[in-house]
Amino acid sequence: MLRMAVCDKEEETCSLIKALAEESIGCKVWTFHSDTELLESKEKYDILLLDIGNGEPTGIETARKIRRCYDPILIFIAEGKKHVLDVFDVEAFHYLLKPIDEEKLKEVLKRAENHCKLQKEKEPLIIRVNGENCYVPKEEILYAENYARKVILHLGERQIAYYAKMGELEEQLGESFFRVHRGYLVNLRAVRSYHTAGVVLKNGEEILMAKSKFQKFEEVYMDFLRNSD
């Protein structure tokens, strides 16, 4: 689930954005009423909506501090267009004017959500193998298999086994992977065909699919194909 923070001195604005975000993209939302309060939280968020404001620090100054620590999607909120050019310095994703247009906000949040998902898919999977960190490109994983207390990643001609929980891996890999069976997690990009009892991968391997998963798999896979480049 995506993490989002809203920082605006107006309680009404925070409440509106929080409600619309939870409804439209289903993310977890934190609200703050000052930039200082946000910075002191020391948490990291996927999406950050900041009121530009005129206080100390300003929203842009706060954004610069945050950029030095991590790279969230930054969406600015302002009462006018005075700072619209300034936000390019901190690589803003969008600039929203008050009063908030609800439909416009939903549209921007949906685009931000899609951008986050694409970015997360590009990030390598970081796992611990034999006491060392191992970086695995997600696109190379054909499927993951649950075996005893281990997870086995199948990457074409090689395999990587390590101690992990399948549920945690499912969350790390994101929406381009689907849990076709409690013991198997399949990369949708690697699917060649499917039927009610299994998924056939592009390398010819066939993965067992639970009967209860078929309908949901078909819905997710069709949606994946429609939204793929």
CSV table of C-alpha atoms in Angstrom, one decimal:
chain,number,residue,atom,x,y,z
A,1,MET,CA,0.0,0.0,0.0
A,2,LEU,CA,1.3,3.4,-0.9
A,3,ARG,CA,2.1,5.9,1.9
A,4,MET,CA,1.1,9.5,1.4
A,5,ALA,CA,1.5,12.6,3.6
A,6,VAL,CA,-0.5,15.9,3.3
A,7,CYS,CA,1.0,19.0,4.9
A,8,ASP,CA,-1.3,22.1,5.0
A,9,LYS,CA,-2.1,24.5,7.8
A,10,GLU,CA,-5.8,24.2,7.0
A,11,GLU,CA,-7.6,21.2,8.7
A,12,GLU,CA,-10.3,21.3,6.1
A,13,THR,CA,-7.9,20.9,3.2
A,14,CYS,CA,-6.0,18.1,4.9
A,15,SER,CA,-9.3,16.2,5.6
A,16,LEU,CA,-10.6,16.7,2.0
A,17,ILE,CA,-7.4,15.4,0.4
A,18,LYS,CA,-7.1,12.5,2.9
A,19,ALA,CA,-10.7,11.4,2.2
A,20,LEU,CA,-10.3,11.6,-1.6
A,21,ALA,CA,-6.9,9.9,-1.6
A,22,GLU,CA,-8.2,7.0,0.5
A,23,GLU,CA,-11.2,6.7,-1.8
A,24,SER,CA,-9.5,7.0,-5.2
A,25,ILE,CA,-6.2,5.2,-4.7
A,26,GLY,CA,-6.6,3.4,-1.4
A,27,CYS,CA,-3.4,4.6,0.1
A,28,LYS,CA,-2.5,5.2,3.8
A,29,VAL,CA,-2.5,8.9,4.6
A,30,TRP,CA,-0.9,11.0,7.3
A,31,THR,CA,-1.7,14.7,7.8
A,32,PHE,CA,0.5,17.5,9.2
A,33,HIS,CA,-0.3,21.2,9.8
A,34,SER,CA,3.2,22.6,9.6
A,35,ASP,CA,6.4,21.8,7.7
A,36,THR,CA,8.3,21.5,10.9
A,37,GLU,CA,5.9,18.8,12.2
A,38,LEU,CA,6.3,17.0,8.9
A,39,LEU,CA,10.1,17.1,9.0
A,40,GLU,CA,10.2,16.0,12.6
A,41,SER,CA,8.2,12.9,11.8
A,42,LYS,CA,11.3,11.5,9.9
A,43,GLU,CA,9.0,9.1,8.0
A,44,LYS,CA,9.3,8.4,4.3
A,45,TYR,CA,6.3,8.7,2.0
A,46,ASP,CA,5.7,7.7,-1.6
A,47,ILE,CA,3.5,10.8,-2.3
A,48,LEU,CA,3.8,14.1,-0.6
A,49,LEU,CA,1.3,17.0,-0.9
A,50,LEU,CA,2.8,20.3,0.4
A,51,ASP,CA,1.2,23.7,0.9
A,52,ILE,CA,3.7,26.2,-0.5
A,53,GLY,CA,2.8,28.7,2.2
A,54,ASN,CA,4.6,31.9,3.3
A,55,GLY,CA,5.9,30.7,6.6
A,56,GLU,CA,9.3,29.5,7.7
A,57,PRO,CA,10.2,27.1,6.2
A,58,THR,CA,8.3,27.5,3.0
A,59,GLY,CA,7.0,24.4,1.2
A,60,ILE,CA,9.7,24.7,-1.4
A,61,GLU,CA,12.4,24.9,1.3
A,62,THR,CA,10.9,21.8,3.0
A,63,ALA,CA,10.9,20.0,-0.3
A,64,ARG,CA,14.6,20.7,-0.8
A,65,LYS,CA,15.3,19.2,2.6
A,66,ILE,CA,13.2,16.1,1.9
A,67,ARG,CA,14.9,15.6,-1.5
A,68,ARG,CA,18.3,15.3,0.2
A,69,CYS,CA,16.9,12.3,2.1
A,70,TYR,CA,14.7,10.5,-0.4
A,71,ASP,CA,12.6,11.1,-3.5
A,72,PRO,CA,8.8,11.1,-3.1
A,73,ILE,CA,6.4,12.4,-5.7
A,74,LEU,CA,5.9,16.0,-4.8
A,75,ILE,CA,2.6,17.7,-5.4
A,76,PHE,CA,2.3,21.4,-4.3
A,77,ILE,CA,-0.9,23.2,-3.1
A,78,ALA,CA,-1.1,26.9,-3.5
A,79,GLU,CA,-3.6,29.8,-3.4
A,80,GLY,CA,-2.2,31.3,-6.6
A,81,LYS,CA,0.3,30.8,-9.5
A,82,LYS,CA,3.0,33.0,-8.0
A,83,HIS,CA,5.3,30.0,-7.3
A,84,VAL,CA,4.4,27.8,-10.3
A,85,LEU,CA,7.9,28.2,-11.8
A,86,ASP,CA,9.8,27.8,-8.6
A,87,VAL,CA,8.5,24.2,-8.0
A,88,PHE,CA,10.5,23.0,-11.1
A,89,ASP,CA,13.7,23.4,-9.0
A,90,VAL,CA,12.5,20.6,-6.7
A,91,GLU,CA,11.1,18.4,-9.6
A,92,ALA,CA,7.5,18.8,-8.6
A,93,PHE,CA,5.0,16.3,-10.1
A,94,HIS,CA,2.1,18.8,-10.1
A,95,TYR,CA,0.8,22.1,-8.8
A,96,LEU,CA,-2.7,22.3,-7.5
A,97,LEU,CA,-4.6,25.5,-6.9
A,98,LYS,CA,-6.9,26.3,-4.0
A,99,PRO,CA,-9.8,25.8,-3.6
A,100,ILE,CA,-9.1,22.2,-4.5
A,101,ASP,CA,-10.9,20.9,-7.5
A,102,GLU,CA,-11.9,17.4,-6.4
A,103,GLU,CA,-12.0,15.8,-9.9
A,104,LYS,CA,-8.6,17.3,-10.8
A,105,LEU,CA,-7.1,16.1,-7.5
A,106,LYS,CA,-8.4,12.5,-8.2
A,107,GLU,CA,-6.8,12.6,-11.7
A,108,VAL,CA,-3.5,13.8,-10.3
A,109,LEU,CA,-3.5,11.2,-7.5
A,110,LYS,CA,-4.2,8.5,-10.0
A,111,ARG,CA,-1.3,9.5,-12.2
A,112,ALA,CA,0.9,9.8,-9.2
A,113,GLU,CA,-0.1,6.3,-8.1
A,114,ASN,CA,0.7,4.9,-11.6
A,115,HIS,CA,4.1,6.6,-11.5
A,116,CYS,CA,4.9,5.2,-8.1
A,117,LYS,CA,4.0,1.7,-9.3
A,118,LEU,CA,6.3,2.0,-12.3
A,119,GLN,CA,9.1,3.3,-10.2
A,120,LYS,CA,8.8,0.5,-7.7
A,121,GLU,CA,8.8,-2.1,-10.5
A,122,LYS,CA,12.1,-0.7,-11.7
A,123,GLU,CA,13.7,-1.1,-8.2
A,124,PRO,CA,15.6,-4.3,-7.8
A,125,LEU,CA,14.5,-6.8,-5.2
A,126,ILE,CA,17.0,-6.8,-2.3
A,127,ILE,CA,17.3,-10.1,-0.5
A,128,ARG,CA,19.7,-11.6,2.1
A,129,VAL,CA,21.5,-14.7,0.9
A,130,ASN,CA,24.2,-16.4,2.9
A,131,GLY,CA,24.8,-13.3,5.0
A,132,GLU,CA,25.1,-10.9,2.0
A,133,ASN,CA,22.7,-8.5,0.3
A,134,CYS,CA,21.8,-9.7,-3.2
A,135,TYR,CA,20.2,-7.4,-5.8
A,136,VAL,CA,17.8,-9.2,-8.1
A,137,PRO,CA,16.2,-7.3,-11.1
A,138,LYS,CA,12.5,-8.0,-10.8
A,139,GLU,CA,12.0,-8.4,-14.5
A,140,GLU,CA,14.4,-11.4,-14.5
A,141,ILE,CA,12.2,-13.3,-12.0
A,142,LEU,CA,9.9,-15.8,-13.9
A,143,TYR,CA,8.2,-17.0,-10.7
A,144,ALA,CA,8.8,-17.6,-7.0
A,145,GLU,CA,8.1,-20.8,-5.2
A,146,ASN,CA,7.4,-21.4,-1.6
A,147,TYR,CA,9.4,-24.4,-0.2
A,148,ALA,CA,9.4,-25.2,3.5
A,149,ARG,CA,10.7,-22.0,5.2
A,150,LYS,CA,12.4,-20.8,2.0
A,151,VAL,CA,11.4,-18.9,-1.1
A,152,ILE,CA,13.0,-20.0,-4.4
A,153,LEU,CA,13.3,-17.4,-7.1
A,154,HIS,CA,13.3,-18.9,-10.6
A,155,LEU,CA,15.3,-16.8,-13.1
A,156,GLY,CA,15.5,-18.8,-16.3
A,157,GLU,CA,18.4,-21.1,-15.9
A,158,ARG,CA,19.3,-20.2,-12.4
A,159,GLN,CA,17.6,-20.2,-9.0
A,160,ILE,CA,18.1,-18.3,-5.8
A,161,ALA,CA,16.9,-19.8,-2.5
A,162,TYR,CA,16.6,-17.8,0.7
A,163,TYR,CA,14.7,-17.6,3.9
A,164,ALA,CA,11.6,-15.4,3.5
A,165,LYS,CA,7.8,-15.3,3.7
A,166,MET,CA,5.8,-15.5,0.5
A,167,GLY,CA,3.4,-12.8,1.6
A,168,GLU,CA,6.2,-10.3,2.2
A,169,LEU,CA,7.7,-11.1,-1.2
A,170,GLU,CA,4.3,-10.6,-2.9
A,171,GLU,CA,4.2,-7.1,-1.4
A,172,GLN,CA,7.8,-6.3,-2.4
A,173,LEU,CA,7.3,-7.5,-6.1
A,174,GLY,CA,4.2,-5.4,-6.7
A,175,GLU,CA,1.3,-5.7,-9.1
A,176,SER,CA,3.2,-7.2,-12.0
A,177,PHE,CA,3.3,-10.4,-10.1
A,178,PHE,CA,0.3,-12.6,-9.1
A,179,ARG,CA,-0.2,-15.3,-6.4
A,180,VAL,CA,-1.7,-18.1,-8.5
A,181,HIS,CA,-1.4,-20.6,-5.7
A,182,ARG,CA,-0.3,-20.3,-2.1
A,183,GLY,CA,3.0,-21.9,-3.2
A,184,TYR,CA,3.6,-19.9,-6.4
A,185,LEU,CA,3.9,-16.2,-7.4
A,186,VAL,CA,4.1,-15.6,-11.1
A,187,ASN,CA,5.5,-12.7,-13.1
A,188,LEU,CA,2.7,-11.6,-15.4
A,189,ARG,CA,5.2,-10.5,-18.0
A,190,ALA,CA,6.4,-14.1,-18.2
A,191,VAL,CA,3.0,-15.6,-19.0
A,192,ARG,CA,2.5,-17.2,-22.4
A,193,SER,CA,-0.9,-18.7,-21.8
A,194,TYR,CA,-3.2,-20.0,-19.0
A,195,HIS,CA,-6.1,-22.3,-18.3
A,196,THR,CA,-8.2,-23.1,-15.3
A,197,ALA,CA,-5.6,-25.3,-13.6
A,198,GLY,CA,-2.3,-23.6,-14.5
A,199,VAL,CA,-0.2,-20.9,-16.1
A,200,VAL,CA,2.2,-21.6,-19.0
A,201,LEU,CA,5.3,-19.4,-19.0
A,202,LYS,CA,7.2,-18.2,-22.0
A,203,ASN,CA,10.0,-20.7,-21.2
A,204,GLY,CA,7.6,-23.6,-21.4
A,205,GLU,CA,7.3,-24.2,-17.7
A,206,GLU,CA,3.8,-24.8,-16.3
A,207,ILE,CA,2.8,-23.5,-12.9
A,208,LEU,CA,-0.1,-24.9,-10.9
A,209,MET,CA,-3.0,-22.5,-10.4
A,210,ALA,CA,-5.5,-22.9,-7.5
A,211,LYS,CA,-9.1,-23.2,-8.8
A,212,SER,CA,-10.2,-20.4,-6.5
A,213,LYS,CA,-7.6,-18.1,-8.1
A,214,PHE,CA,-8.6,-18.5,-11.7
A,215,GLN,CA,-11.3,-15.8,-12.0
A,216,LYS,CA,-9.2,-13.1,-10.2
A,217,PHE,CA,-6.1,-14.1,-12.2
A,218,GLU,CA,-8.0,-13.6,-15.4
A,219,GLU,CA,-9.3,-10.2,-14.4
A,220,VAL,CA,-5.8,-9.0,-13.2
A,221,TYR,CA,-4.0,-10.4,-16.2
A,222,MET,CA,-6.4,-8.8,-18.7
A,223,ASP,CA,-6.1,-5.5,-16.9
A,224,PHE,CA,-2.3,-5.9,-16.9
A,225,LEU,CA,-2.3,-6.5,-20.7
A,226,ARG,CA,-4.4,-3.4,-21.3
A,227,ASN,CA,-2.1,-1.2,-19.3
A,228,SER,CA,1.2,-2.6,-20.5
A,229,ASP,CA,3.4,-0.7,-22.9
